[in-house]
Tab-separated table of C-alpha atoms and ligand atoms in Angstrom:
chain	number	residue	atom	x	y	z
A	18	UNK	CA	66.779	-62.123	99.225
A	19	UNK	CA	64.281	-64.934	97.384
A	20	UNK	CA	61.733	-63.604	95.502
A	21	UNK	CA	58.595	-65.761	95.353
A	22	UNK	CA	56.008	-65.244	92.898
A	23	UNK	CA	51.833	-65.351	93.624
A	24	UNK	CA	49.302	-65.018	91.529
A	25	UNK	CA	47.360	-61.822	90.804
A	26	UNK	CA	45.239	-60.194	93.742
A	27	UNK	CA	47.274	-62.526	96.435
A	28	UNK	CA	44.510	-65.060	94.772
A	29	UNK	CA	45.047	-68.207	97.105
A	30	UNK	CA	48.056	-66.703	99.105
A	31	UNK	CA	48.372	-67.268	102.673
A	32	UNK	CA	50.411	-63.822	104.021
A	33	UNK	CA	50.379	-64.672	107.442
A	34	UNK	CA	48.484	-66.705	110.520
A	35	UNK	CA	45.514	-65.333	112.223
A	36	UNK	CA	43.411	-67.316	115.656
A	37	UNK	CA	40.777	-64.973	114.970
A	38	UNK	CA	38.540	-66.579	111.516
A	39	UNK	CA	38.740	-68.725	109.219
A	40	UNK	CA	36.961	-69.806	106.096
A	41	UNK	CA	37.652	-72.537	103.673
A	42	UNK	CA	36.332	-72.977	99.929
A	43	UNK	CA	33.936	-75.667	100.809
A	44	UNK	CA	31.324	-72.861	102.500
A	45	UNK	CA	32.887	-73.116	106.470
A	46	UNK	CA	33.137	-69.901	108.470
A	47	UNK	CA	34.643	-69.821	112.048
A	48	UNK	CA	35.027	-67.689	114.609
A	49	UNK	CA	37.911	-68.351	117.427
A	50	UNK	CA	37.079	-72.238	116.899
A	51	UNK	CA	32.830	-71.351	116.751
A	52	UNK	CA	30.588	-72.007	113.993
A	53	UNK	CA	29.464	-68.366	112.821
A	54	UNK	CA	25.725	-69.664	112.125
A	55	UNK	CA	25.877	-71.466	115.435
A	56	UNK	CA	27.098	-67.766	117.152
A	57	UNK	CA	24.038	-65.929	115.042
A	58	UNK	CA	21.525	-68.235	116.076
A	59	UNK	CA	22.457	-68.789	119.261
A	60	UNK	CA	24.122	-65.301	120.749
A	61	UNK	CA	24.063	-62.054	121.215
A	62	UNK	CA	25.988	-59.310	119.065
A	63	UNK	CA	28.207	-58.306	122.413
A	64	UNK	CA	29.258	-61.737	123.245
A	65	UNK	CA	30.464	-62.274	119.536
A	66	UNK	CA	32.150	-58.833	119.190
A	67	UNK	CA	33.712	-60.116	122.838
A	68	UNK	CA	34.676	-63.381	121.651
A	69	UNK	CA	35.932	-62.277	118.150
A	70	UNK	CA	38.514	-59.117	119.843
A	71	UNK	CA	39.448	-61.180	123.041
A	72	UNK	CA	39.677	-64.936	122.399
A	73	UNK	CA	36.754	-66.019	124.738
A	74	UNK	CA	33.166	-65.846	125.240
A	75	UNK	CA	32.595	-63.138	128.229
A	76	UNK	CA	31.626	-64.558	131.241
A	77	UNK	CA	28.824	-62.934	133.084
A	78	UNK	CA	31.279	-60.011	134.660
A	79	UNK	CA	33.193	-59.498	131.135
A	80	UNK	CA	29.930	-59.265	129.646
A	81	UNK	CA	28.473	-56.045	131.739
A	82	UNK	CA	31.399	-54.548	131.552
A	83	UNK	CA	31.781	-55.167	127.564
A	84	UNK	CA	28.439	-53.850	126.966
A	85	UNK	CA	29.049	-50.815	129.280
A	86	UNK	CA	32.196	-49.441	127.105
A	87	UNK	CA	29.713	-50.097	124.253
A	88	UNK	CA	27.198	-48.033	125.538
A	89	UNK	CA	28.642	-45.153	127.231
A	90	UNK	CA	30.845	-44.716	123.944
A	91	UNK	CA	27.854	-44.705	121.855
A	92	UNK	CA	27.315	-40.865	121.308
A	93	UNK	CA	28.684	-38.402	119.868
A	94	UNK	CA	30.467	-35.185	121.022
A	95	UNK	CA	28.278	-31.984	120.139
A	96	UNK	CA	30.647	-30.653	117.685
A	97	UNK	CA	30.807	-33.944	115.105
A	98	UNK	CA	26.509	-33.239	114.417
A	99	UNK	CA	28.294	-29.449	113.788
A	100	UNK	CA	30.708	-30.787	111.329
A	101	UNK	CA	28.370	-33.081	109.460
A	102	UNK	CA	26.073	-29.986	109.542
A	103	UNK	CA	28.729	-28.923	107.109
A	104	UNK	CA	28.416	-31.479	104.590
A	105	UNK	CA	27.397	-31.490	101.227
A	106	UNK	CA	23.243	-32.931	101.429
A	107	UNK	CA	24.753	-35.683	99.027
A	108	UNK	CA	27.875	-36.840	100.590
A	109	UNK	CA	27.539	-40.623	100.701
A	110	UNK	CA	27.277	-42.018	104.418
A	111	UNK	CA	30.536	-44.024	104.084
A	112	UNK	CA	32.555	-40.945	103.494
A	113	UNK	CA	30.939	-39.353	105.959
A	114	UNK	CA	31.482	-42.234	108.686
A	115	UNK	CA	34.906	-42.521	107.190
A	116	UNK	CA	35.681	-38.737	107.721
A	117	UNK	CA	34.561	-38.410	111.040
A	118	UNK	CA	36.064	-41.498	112.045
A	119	UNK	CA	39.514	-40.081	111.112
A	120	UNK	CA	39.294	-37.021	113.419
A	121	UNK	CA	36.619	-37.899	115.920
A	122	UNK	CA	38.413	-37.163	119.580
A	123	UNK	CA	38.430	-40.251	121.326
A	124	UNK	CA	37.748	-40.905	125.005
A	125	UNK	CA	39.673	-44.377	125.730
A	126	UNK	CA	43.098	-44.642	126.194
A	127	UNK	CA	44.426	-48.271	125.295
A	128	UNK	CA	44.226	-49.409	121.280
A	129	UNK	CA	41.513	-51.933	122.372
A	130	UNK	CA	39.623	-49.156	123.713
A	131	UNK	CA	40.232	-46.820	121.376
A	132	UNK	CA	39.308	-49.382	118.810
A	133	UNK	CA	35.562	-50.128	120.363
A	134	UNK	CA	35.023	-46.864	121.051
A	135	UNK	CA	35.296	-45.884	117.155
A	136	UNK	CA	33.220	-49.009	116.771
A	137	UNK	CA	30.604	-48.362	118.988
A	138	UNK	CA	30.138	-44.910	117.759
A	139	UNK	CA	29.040	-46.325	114.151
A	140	UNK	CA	25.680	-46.276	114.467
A	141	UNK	CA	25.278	-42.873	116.061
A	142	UNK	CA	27.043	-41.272	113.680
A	143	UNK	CA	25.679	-42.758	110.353
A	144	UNK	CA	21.788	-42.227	112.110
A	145	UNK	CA	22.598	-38.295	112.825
A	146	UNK	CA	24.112	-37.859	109.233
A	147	UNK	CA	21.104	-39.528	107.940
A	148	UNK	CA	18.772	-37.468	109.627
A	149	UNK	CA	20.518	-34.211	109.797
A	150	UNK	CA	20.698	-34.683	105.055
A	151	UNK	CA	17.194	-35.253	105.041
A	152	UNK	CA	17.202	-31.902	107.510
A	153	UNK	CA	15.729	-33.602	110.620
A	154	UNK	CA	16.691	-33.657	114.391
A	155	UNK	CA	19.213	-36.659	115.505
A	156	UNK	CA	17.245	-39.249	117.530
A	157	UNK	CA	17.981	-39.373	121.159
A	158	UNK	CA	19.505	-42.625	122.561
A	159	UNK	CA	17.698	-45.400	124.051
A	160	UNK	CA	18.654	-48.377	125.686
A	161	UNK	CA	18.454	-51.898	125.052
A	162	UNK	CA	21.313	-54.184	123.560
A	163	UNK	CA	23.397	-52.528	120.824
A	164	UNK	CA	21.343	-54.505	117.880
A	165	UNK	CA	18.242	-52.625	119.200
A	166	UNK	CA	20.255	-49.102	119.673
A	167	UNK	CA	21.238	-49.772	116.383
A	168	UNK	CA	17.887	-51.026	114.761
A	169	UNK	CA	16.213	-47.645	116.618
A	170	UNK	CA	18.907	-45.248	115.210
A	171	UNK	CA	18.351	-46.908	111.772
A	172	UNK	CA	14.748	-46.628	111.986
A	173	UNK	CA	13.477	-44.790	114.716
A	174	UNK	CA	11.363	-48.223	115.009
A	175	UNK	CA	11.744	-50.778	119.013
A	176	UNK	CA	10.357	-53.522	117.320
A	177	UNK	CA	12.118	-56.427	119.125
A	178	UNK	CA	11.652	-58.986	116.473
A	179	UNK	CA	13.464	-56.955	113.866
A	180	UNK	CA	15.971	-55.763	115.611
A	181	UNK	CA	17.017	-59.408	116.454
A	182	UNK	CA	17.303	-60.198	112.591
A	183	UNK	CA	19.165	-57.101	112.544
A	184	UNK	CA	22.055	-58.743	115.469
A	185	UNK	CA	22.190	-62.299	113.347
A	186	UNK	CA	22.767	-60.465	110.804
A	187	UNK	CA	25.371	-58.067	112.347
A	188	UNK	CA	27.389	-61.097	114.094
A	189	UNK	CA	27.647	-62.898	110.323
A	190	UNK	CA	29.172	-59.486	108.776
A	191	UNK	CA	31.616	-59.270	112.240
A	192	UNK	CA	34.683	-60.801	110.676
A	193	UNK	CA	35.905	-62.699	107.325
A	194	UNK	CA	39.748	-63.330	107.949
A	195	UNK	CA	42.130	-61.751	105.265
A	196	UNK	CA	38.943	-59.589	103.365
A	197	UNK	CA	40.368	-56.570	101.193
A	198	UNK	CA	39.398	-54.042	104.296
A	199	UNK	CA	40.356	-55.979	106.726
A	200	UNK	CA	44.218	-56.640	105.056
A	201	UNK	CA	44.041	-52.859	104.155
A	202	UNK	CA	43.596	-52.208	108.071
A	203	UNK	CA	46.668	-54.929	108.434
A	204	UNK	CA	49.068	-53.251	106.291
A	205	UNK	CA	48.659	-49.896	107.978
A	206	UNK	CA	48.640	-51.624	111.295
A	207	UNK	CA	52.045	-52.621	110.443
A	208	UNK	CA	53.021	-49.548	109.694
A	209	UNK	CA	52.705	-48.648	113.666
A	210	UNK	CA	50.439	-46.028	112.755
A	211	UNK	CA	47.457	-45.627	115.610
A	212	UNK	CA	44.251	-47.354	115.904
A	213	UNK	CA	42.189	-44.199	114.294
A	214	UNK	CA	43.994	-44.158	111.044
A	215	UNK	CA	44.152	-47.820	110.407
A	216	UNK	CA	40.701	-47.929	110.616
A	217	UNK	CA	40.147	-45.024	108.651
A	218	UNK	CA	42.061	-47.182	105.756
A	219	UNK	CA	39.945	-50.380	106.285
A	220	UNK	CA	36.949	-47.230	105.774
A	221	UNK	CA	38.682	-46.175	102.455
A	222	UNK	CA	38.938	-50.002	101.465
A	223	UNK	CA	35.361	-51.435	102.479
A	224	UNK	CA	33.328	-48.795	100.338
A	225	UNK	CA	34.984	-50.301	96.661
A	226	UNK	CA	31.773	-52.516	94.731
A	227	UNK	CA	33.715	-55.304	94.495
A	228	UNK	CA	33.819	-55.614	98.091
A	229	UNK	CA	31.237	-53.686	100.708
A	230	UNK	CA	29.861	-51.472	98.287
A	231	UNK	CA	28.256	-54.003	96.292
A	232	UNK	CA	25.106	-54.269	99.090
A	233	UNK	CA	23.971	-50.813	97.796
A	234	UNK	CA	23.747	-52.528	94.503
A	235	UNK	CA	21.672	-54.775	94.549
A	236	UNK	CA	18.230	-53.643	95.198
A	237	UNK	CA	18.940	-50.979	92.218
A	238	UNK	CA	18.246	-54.415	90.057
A	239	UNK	CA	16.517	-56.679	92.379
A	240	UNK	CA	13.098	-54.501	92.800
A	241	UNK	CA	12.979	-53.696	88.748
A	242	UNK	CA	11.829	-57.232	88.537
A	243	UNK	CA	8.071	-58.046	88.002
A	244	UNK	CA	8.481	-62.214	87.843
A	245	UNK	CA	10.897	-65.136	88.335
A	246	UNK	CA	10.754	-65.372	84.403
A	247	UNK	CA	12.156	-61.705	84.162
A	248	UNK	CA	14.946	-62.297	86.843
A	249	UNK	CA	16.065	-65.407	84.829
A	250	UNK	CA	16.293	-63.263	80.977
A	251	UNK	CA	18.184	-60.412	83.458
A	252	UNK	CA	20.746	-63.323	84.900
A	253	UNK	CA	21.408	-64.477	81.295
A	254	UNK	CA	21.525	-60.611	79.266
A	255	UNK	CA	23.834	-59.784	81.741
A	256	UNK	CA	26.200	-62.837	81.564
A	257	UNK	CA	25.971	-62.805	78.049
A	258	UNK	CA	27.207	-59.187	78.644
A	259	UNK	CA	30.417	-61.003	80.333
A	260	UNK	CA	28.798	-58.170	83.068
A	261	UNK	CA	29.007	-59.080	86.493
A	262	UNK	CA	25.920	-59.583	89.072
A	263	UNK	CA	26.205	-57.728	92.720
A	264	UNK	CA	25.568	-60.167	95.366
A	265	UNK	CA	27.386	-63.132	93.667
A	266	UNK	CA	31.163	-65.021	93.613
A	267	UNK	CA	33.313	-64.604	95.990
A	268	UNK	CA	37.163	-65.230	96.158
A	269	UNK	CA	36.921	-67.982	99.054
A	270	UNK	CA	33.225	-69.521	98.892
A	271	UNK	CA	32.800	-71.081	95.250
A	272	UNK	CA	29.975	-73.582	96.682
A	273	UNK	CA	28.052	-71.683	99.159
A	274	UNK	CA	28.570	-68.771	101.200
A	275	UNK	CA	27.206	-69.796	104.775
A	276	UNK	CA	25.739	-66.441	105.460
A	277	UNK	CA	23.803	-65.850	102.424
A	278	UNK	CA	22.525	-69.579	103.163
A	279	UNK	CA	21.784	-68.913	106.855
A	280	UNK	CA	19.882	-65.456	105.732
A	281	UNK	CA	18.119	-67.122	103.350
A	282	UNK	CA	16.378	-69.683	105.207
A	283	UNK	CA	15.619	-66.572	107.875
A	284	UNK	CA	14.288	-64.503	104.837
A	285	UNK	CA	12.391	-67.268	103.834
A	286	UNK	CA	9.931	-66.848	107.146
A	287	UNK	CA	10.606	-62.951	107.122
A	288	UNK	CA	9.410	-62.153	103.596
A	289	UNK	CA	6.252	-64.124	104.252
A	290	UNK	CA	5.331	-62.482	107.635
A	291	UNK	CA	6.037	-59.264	105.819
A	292	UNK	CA	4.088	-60.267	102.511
A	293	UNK	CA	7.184	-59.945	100.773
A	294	UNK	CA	7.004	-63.873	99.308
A	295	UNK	CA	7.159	-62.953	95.617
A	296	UNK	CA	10.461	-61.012	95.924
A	297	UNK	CA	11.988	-64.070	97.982
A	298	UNK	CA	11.044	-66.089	94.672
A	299	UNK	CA	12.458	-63.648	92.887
A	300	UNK	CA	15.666	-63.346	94.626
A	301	UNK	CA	15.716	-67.615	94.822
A	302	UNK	CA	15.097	-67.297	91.185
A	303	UNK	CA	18.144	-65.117	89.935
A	304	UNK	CA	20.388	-67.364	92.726
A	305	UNK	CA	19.979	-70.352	90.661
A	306	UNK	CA	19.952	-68.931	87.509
A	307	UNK	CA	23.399	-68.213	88.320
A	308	UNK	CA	24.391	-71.309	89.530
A	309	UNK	CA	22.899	-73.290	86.731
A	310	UNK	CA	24.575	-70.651	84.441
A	311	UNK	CA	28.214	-70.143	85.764
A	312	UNK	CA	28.510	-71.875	88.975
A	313	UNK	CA	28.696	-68.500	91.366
A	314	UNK	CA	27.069	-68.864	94.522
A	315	UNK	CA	25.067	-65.992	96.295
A	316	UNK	CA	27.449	-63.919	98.594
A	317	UNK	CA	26.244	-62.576	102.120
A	318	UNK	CA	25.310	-59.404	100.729
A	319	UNK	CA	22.745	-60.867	98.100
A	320	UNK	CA	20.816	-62.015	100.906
A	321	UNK	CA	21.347	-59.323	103.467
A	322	UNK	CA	20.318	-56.312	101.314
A	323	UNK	CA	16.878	-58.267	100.537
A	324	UNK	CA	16.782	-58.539	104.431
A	325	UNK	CA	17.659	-54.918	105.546
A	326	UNK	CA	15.463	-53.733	103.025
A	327	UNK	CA	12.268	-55.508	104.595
A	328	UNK	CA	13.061	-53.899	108.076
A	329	UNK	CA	12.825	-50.562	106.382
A	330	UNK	CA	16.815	-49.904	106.611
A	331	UNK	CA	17.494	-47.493	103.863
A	332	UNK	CA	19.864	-48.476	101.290
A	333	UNK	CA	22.040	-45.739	101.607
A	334	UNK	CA	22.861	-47.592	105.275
A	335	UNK	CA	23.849	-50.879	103.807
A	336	UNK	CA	27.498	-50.263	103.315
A	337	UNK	CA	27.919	-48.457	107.144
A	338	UNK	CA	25.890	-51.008	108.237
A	339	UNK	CA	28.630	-53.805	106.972
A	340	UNK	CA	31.445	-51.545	107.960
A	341	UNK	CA	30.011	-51.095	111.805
A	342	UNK	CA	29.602	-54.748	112.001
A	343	UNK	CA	33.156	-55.159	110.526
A	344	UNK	CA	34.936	-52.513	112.726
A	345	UNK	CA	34.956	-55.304	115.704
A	346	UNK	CA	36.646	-57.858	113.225
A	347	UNK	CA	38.833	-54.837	112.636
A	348	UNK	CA	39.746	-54.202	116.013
A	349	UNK	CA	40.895	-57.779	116.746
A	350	UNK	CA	43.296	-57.478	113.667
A	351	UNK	CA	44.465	-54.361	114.646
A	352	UNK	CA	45.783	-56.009	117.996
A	353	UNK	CA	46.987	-59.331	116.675
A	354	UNK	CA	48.609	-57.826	113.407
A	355	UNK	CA	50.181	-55.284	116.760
A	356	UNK	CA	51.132	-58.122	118.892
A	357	UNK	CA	53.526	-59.945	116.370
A	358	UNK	CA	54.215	-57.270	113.899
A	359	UNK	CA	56.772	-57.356	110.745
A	360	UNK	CA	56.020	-54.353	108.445
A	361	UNK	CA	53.837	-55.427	105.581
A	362	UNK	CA	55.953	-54.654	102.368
A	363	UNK	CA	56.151	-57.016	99.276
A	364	UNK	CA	58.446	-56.720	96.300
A	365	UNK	CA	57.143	-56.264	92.480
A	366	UNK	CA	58.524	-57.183	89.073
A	367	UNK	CA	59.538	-53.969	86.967
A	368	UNK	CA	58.127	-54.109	83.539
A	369	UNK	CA	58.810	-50.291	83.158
A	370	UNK	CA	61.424	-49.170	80.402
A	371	UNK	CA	65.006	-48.455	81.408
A	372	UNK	CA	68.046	-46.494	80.143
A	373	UNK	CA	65.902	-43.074	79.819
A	374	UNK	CA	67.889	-40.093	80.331
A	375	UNK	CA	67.054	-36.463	80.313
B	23	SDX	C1	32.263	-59.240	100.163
B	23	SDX	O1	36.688	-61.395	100.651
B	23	SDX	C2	35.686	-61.404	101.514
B	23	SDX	O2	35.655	-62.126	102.476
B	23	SDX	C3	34.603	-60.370	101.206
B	23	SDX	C4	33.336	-60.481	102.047
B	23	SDX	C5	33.603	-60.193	103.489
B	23	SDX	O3	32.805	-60.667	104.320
B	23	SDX	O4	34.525	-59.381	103.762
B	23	SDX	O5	32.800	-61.775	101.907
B	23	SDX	C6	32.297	-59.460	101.600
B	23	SDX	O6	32.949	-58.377	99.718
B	23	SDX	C7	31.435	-60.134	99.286
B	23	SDX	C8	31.647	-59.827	97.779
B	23	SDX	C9	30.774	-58.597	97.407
B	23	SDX	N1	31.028	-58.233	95.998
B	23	SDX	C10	30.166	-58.488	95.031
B	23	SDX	O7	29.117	-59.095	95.171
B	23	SDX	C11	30.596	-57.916	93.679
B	23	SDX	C12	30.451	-58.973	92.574
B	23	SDX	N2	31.377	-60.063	92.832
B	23	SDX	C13	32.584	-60.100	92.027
B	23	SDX	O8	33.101	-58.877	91.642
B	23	SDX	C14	33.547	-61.195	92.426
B	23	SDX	O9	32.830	-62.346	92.615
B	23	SDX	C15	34.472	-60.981	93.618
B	23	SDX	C16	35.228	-59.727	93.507
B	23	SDX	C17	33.676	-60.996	94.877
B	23	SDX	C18	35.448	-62.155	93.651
B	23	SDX	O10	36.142	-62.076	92.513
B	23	SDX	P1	37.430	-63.011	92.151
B	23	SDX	O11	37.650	-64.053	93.181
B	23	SDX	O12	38.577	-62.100	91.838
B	23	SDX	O13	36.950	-63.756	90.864
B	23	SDX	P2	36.906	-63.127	89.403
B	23	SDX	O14	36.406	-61.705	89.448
B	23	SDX	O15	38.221	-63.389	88.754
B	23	SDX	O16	35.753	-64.011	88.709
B	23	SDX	C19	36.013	-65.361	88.292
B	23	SDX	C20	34.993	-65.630	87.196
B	23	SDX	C21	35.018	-64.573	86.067
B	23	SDX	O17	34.493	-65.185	84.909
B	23	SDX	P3	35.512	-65.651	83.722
B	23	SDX	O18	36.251	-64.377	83.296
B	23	SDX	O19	36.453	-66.665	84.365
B	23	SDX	O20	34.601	-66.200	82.661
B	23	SDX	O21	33.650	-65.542	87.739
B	23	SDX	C22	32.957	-64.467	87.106
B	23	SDX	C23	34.017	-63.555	86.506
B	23	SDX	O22	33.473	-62.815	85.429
B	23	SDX	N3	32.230	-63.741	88.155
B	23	SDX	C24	31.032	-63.194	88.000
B	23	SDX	C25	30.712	-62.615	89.235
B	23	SDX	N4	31.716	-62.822	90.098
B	23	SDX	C26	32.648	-63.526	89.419
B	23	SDX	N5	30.186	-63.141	86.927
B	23	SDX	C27	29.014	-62.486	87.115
B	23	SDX	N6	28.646	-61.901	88.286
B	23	SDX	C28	29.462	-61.953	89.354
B	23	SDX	N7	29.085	-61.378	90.489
């Protein structure tokens, strides 16, 4: 067999083909052939997560019945509020989602169902862990369009306006090609092993700070600071550190990251109509402090934590929140990684000692 050696972290290593994403360096993200800005702006969260698992936009019939799976799997059975009911007060909601998603009883029969039922469970499930820790009563379901379900389980709040923030926001987390989760979900997808568990591992993967867990991060910092001036000293203490900043760098984007620029310009108007203006400067402040200082652009999360925070989305949602989003991008990966399969299983150099004998 050749060997062929990459660089560390598959840095700039193309494993395998996808139809469903793809990004490039210079700041480009599309979906099945669609600019993801242009889907944000200009759709809704079901067509996306329609487009993204089956190849097309739905047409009118596709789209009832898309948003009808969505719905009717979108509660819980009795017993999963009884297990969280269980949980340590302090579990974080990622493990929680992450454990119930591994031994939830599903409904659907087919992967793809199975798949959007786990997905479309998301937000009931991190809403009634939320409110059952804090030792309230689950909210009941309402209707509406899954970005307003999910904006009303988040918040108990129907304000429209919000909630549609909340879907651009939610379509530009959907899918990112090859991400660490989303290759995690691959491997074990290759594995044969069923739709539950491999996106239990993309769970397992998504939580880690260098990847989804960095949104929790970044208001710890971002709300200590009083002025522009302070955000600037904290960019450069921190660099000088050699310490890294949530929110910024990414492997693929090392001029822009379109989603943090597309939030931006929509947190621009949102701040203000929220009175919010100074921590937009602030946030604009420490963005090109870090440019001007190492060249690392603001990632999606830098942005969308400053955003979910002025709709009143607790923190400790920001991480499920990405992860819900993400769970459609997983479920098209799950099918095409299904549909052409090899086992995933690369070959490493041994640098360990030899001759050793009892
Ligand atoms: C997501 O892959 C995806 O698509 C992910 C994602 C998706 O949609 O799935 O886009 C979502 O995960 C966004 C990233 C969220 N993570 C963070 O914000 C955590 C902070 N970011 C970094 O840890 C880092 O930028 C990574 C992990 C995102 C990317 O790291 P790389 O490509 O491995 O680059 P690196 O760590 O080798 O950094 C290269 C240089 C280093 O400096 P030098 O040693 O060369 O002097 O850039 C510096 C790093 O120190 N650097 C940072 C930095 N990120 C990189 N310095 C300060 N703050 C940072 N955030």
């Amino acid at each position: 067999m050749e060997f062929e050696e990459v660089k560390k972290g598959l840095a700039g290593v193309i494993v395998d083909d996808t139809a469903i994403a793809s990004t490039d360096s210079s700041g480009t993200l599309i979906y099945r052939g669609y600019v993801a800005e242009e889907l944000a702006e200009r759709s809704t969260f079901e067509e996306v997560a329609h487009l993204v698992v089956y190849g097309h936009l739905p047409n009118k019939k596709e789209r009832l019945k898309f948003s009808n799976l969505l719905s009717r799997n979108s509660r819980v059975a009795p017993n999963i509020d009884k297990i969280m009911g269980l949980l340590p007060r302090n579990a974080p909601a990622i493990d929680v989602l992450r454990s119930i998603v591994s031994m939830m009883p599903l409904n659907e029969n087919e992967d793809d169902g199975k798949l959007l039922e786990i997905a479309a469970k998301m937000p009931r499930i991190m809403s009634d862990w939320h409110r059952l820790s804090k030792g309230s009563l689950p909210l009941r379901s309402t209707d509406g369009t899954y970005a307003e379900r999910f904006y009303y389980l988040l918040t108990g709040s129907k304000n429209k306006s919000d909630a549609r923030l909340l879907e651009e926001l939610l379509i530009l987390y959907m899918e990112h090609e090859f991400n660490a989760s989303t290759f995690t979900l691959r491997v074990a997808a290759s594995t044969l092993t069923d739709p539950q568990a491999a996106m239990t591992a993309a769970l397992a993967a998504i939580k880690g700070p260098l990847h989804g867990g960095a949104n929790a991060e970044i208001l710890d910092y971002l709300l200590q600071m009083k002025s522009t001036s302070e955000a600037r000293r904290y960019v450069d203490a921190k660099l000088r550190k050699k310490e890294k900043i949530m929110g910024f760098g990414h492997r693929i984007y090392k001029n822009k990251d379109p989603r943090a620029q597309y939030l931006k310009e929509r947190l621009r108007v949102f701040a203000a109509a929220k009175g919010a203006e100074k921590l937009y400067d602030i946030a604009t402040a420490i963005e090109d402090e870090m440019w001007k200082m190492k060249n690392i652009p603001a990632n999606m999360d830098f942005y969308a934590a400053i955003c979910l925070y002025l709709m009143g989305i607790d923190s400790s949602f920001n991480t499920p929140i990405f992860a819900a989003s993400r769970s459609f991008g997983w479920t098209a990966h799950y099918l095409e990684q299904v549909s052409n399969n090899k086992l995933i299983r690369p070959s490493s150099r041994y640098i360990g000692p030899v001759g050793m004998h009892l």
